[in-house]
Amino acid sequence: QLEGEVIVDEHAGVVADRIHPVGSGQVIIEYVIRARGQRSGIEAEQPAVALATLGDGKLQRLEFFTTLHRARAAVRPDPS
C-alpha cells in the first residue's frame, strides 16, 4: 500500500500526500521530505514527485521529478 509516513529517524521522514494512478502499473506519488536539524532544531520541508513503475508485484523503476507536470510527461503509454 502506497500511503502514509515513513520515518527515517527522529530527524527526517517522508510523507505521501497524493497518489495518482496514471497507467498500467504506474503511479505518480506526490510527497514531502521533512527534516529537523539535529543541533539547531530548525525544521525544513521539500515537496517532491516520483513516478513508480510496478510489475510482477515488485517495484521495477522509480524516477524522481521536481514537478507533477514533469512526472506526467514521463508516463509511458500502456502497451497495446
XYZ file of C-alpha atoms in Angstrom:
80
model
C 0.000 0.000 0.000
C 1.422 3.361 -1.025
C 0.312 5.804 1.609
C 1.314 7.233 4.928
C 4.519 8.333 6.519
C 7.979 6.814 6.547
C 10.221 7.895 9.415
C 13.921 7.624 8.592
C 14.940 8.629 12.112
C 13.796 11.220 14.644
C 15.202 13.961 12.377
C 13.835 13.014 8.932
C 10.860 11.423 7.240
C 8.798 11.210 4.069
C 5.031 11.724 3.872
C 2.999 10.690 0.798
C 0.385 13.375 0.135
C -1.289 12.161 -3.067
C -1.125 9.066 -5.245
C -2.250 9.254 -8.880
C -2.735 6.013 -10.869
C -1.633 7.009 -14.389
C -1.383 3.846 -16.436
C -0.833 0.160 -16.453
C 1.424 -0.467 -13.476
C 2.371 3.185 -12.995
C 1.560 5.664 -10.229
C 2.707 9.200 -9.545
C 3.393 9.893 -5.887
C 3.423 13.455 -4.546
C 5.308 13.501 -1.262
C 7.060 15.789 1.201
C 10.500 15.230 2.694
C 10.587 16.592 6.240
C 13.741 17.088 8.269
C 14.828 18.727 11.512
C 18.364 19.826 12.275
C 19.965 17.708 14.993
C 21.579 20.678 16.711
C 19.532 23.655 15.568
C 16.113 22.022 15.689
C 15.193 24.005 12.563
C 12.544 22.213 10.515
C 12.507 22.091 6.713
C 10.174 20.626 4.103
C 10.768 19.840 0.433
C 7.905 18.753 -1.827
C 8.814 16.192 -4.470
C 7.256 13.860 -7.017
C 8.072 10.293 -8.053
C 6.871 8.051 -10.872
C 6.776 4.413 -9.773
C 6.528 1.540 -12.243
C 5.310 -1.749 -10.787
C 5.323 -5.208 -12.318
C 5.125 -8.787 -11.098
C 4.213 -7.439 -7.672
C 7.503 -5.529 -7.377
C 8.801 -2.022 -7.812
C 10.675 -2.082 -11.125
C 11.543 1.573 -11.596
C 11.407 4.742 -9.506
C 12.012 8.116 -11.127
C 12.143 11.438 -9.278
C 10.889 14.824 -10.527
C 10.632 18.369 -9.273
C 7.093 18.941 -10.585
C 3.915 16.974 -11.184
C 3.920 18.222 -14.790
C 7.337 16.664 -15.475
C 6.293 13.374 -13.894
C 3.129 13.255 -16.027
C 5.221 13.916 -19.156
C 7.396 10.878 -18.318
C 4.478 8.424 -18.077
C 4.881 5.645 -20.636
C 1.814 4.658 -22.641
C 0.030 1.389 -21.846
C 1.302 -1.455 -24.024
C -1.258 -2.378 -26.661
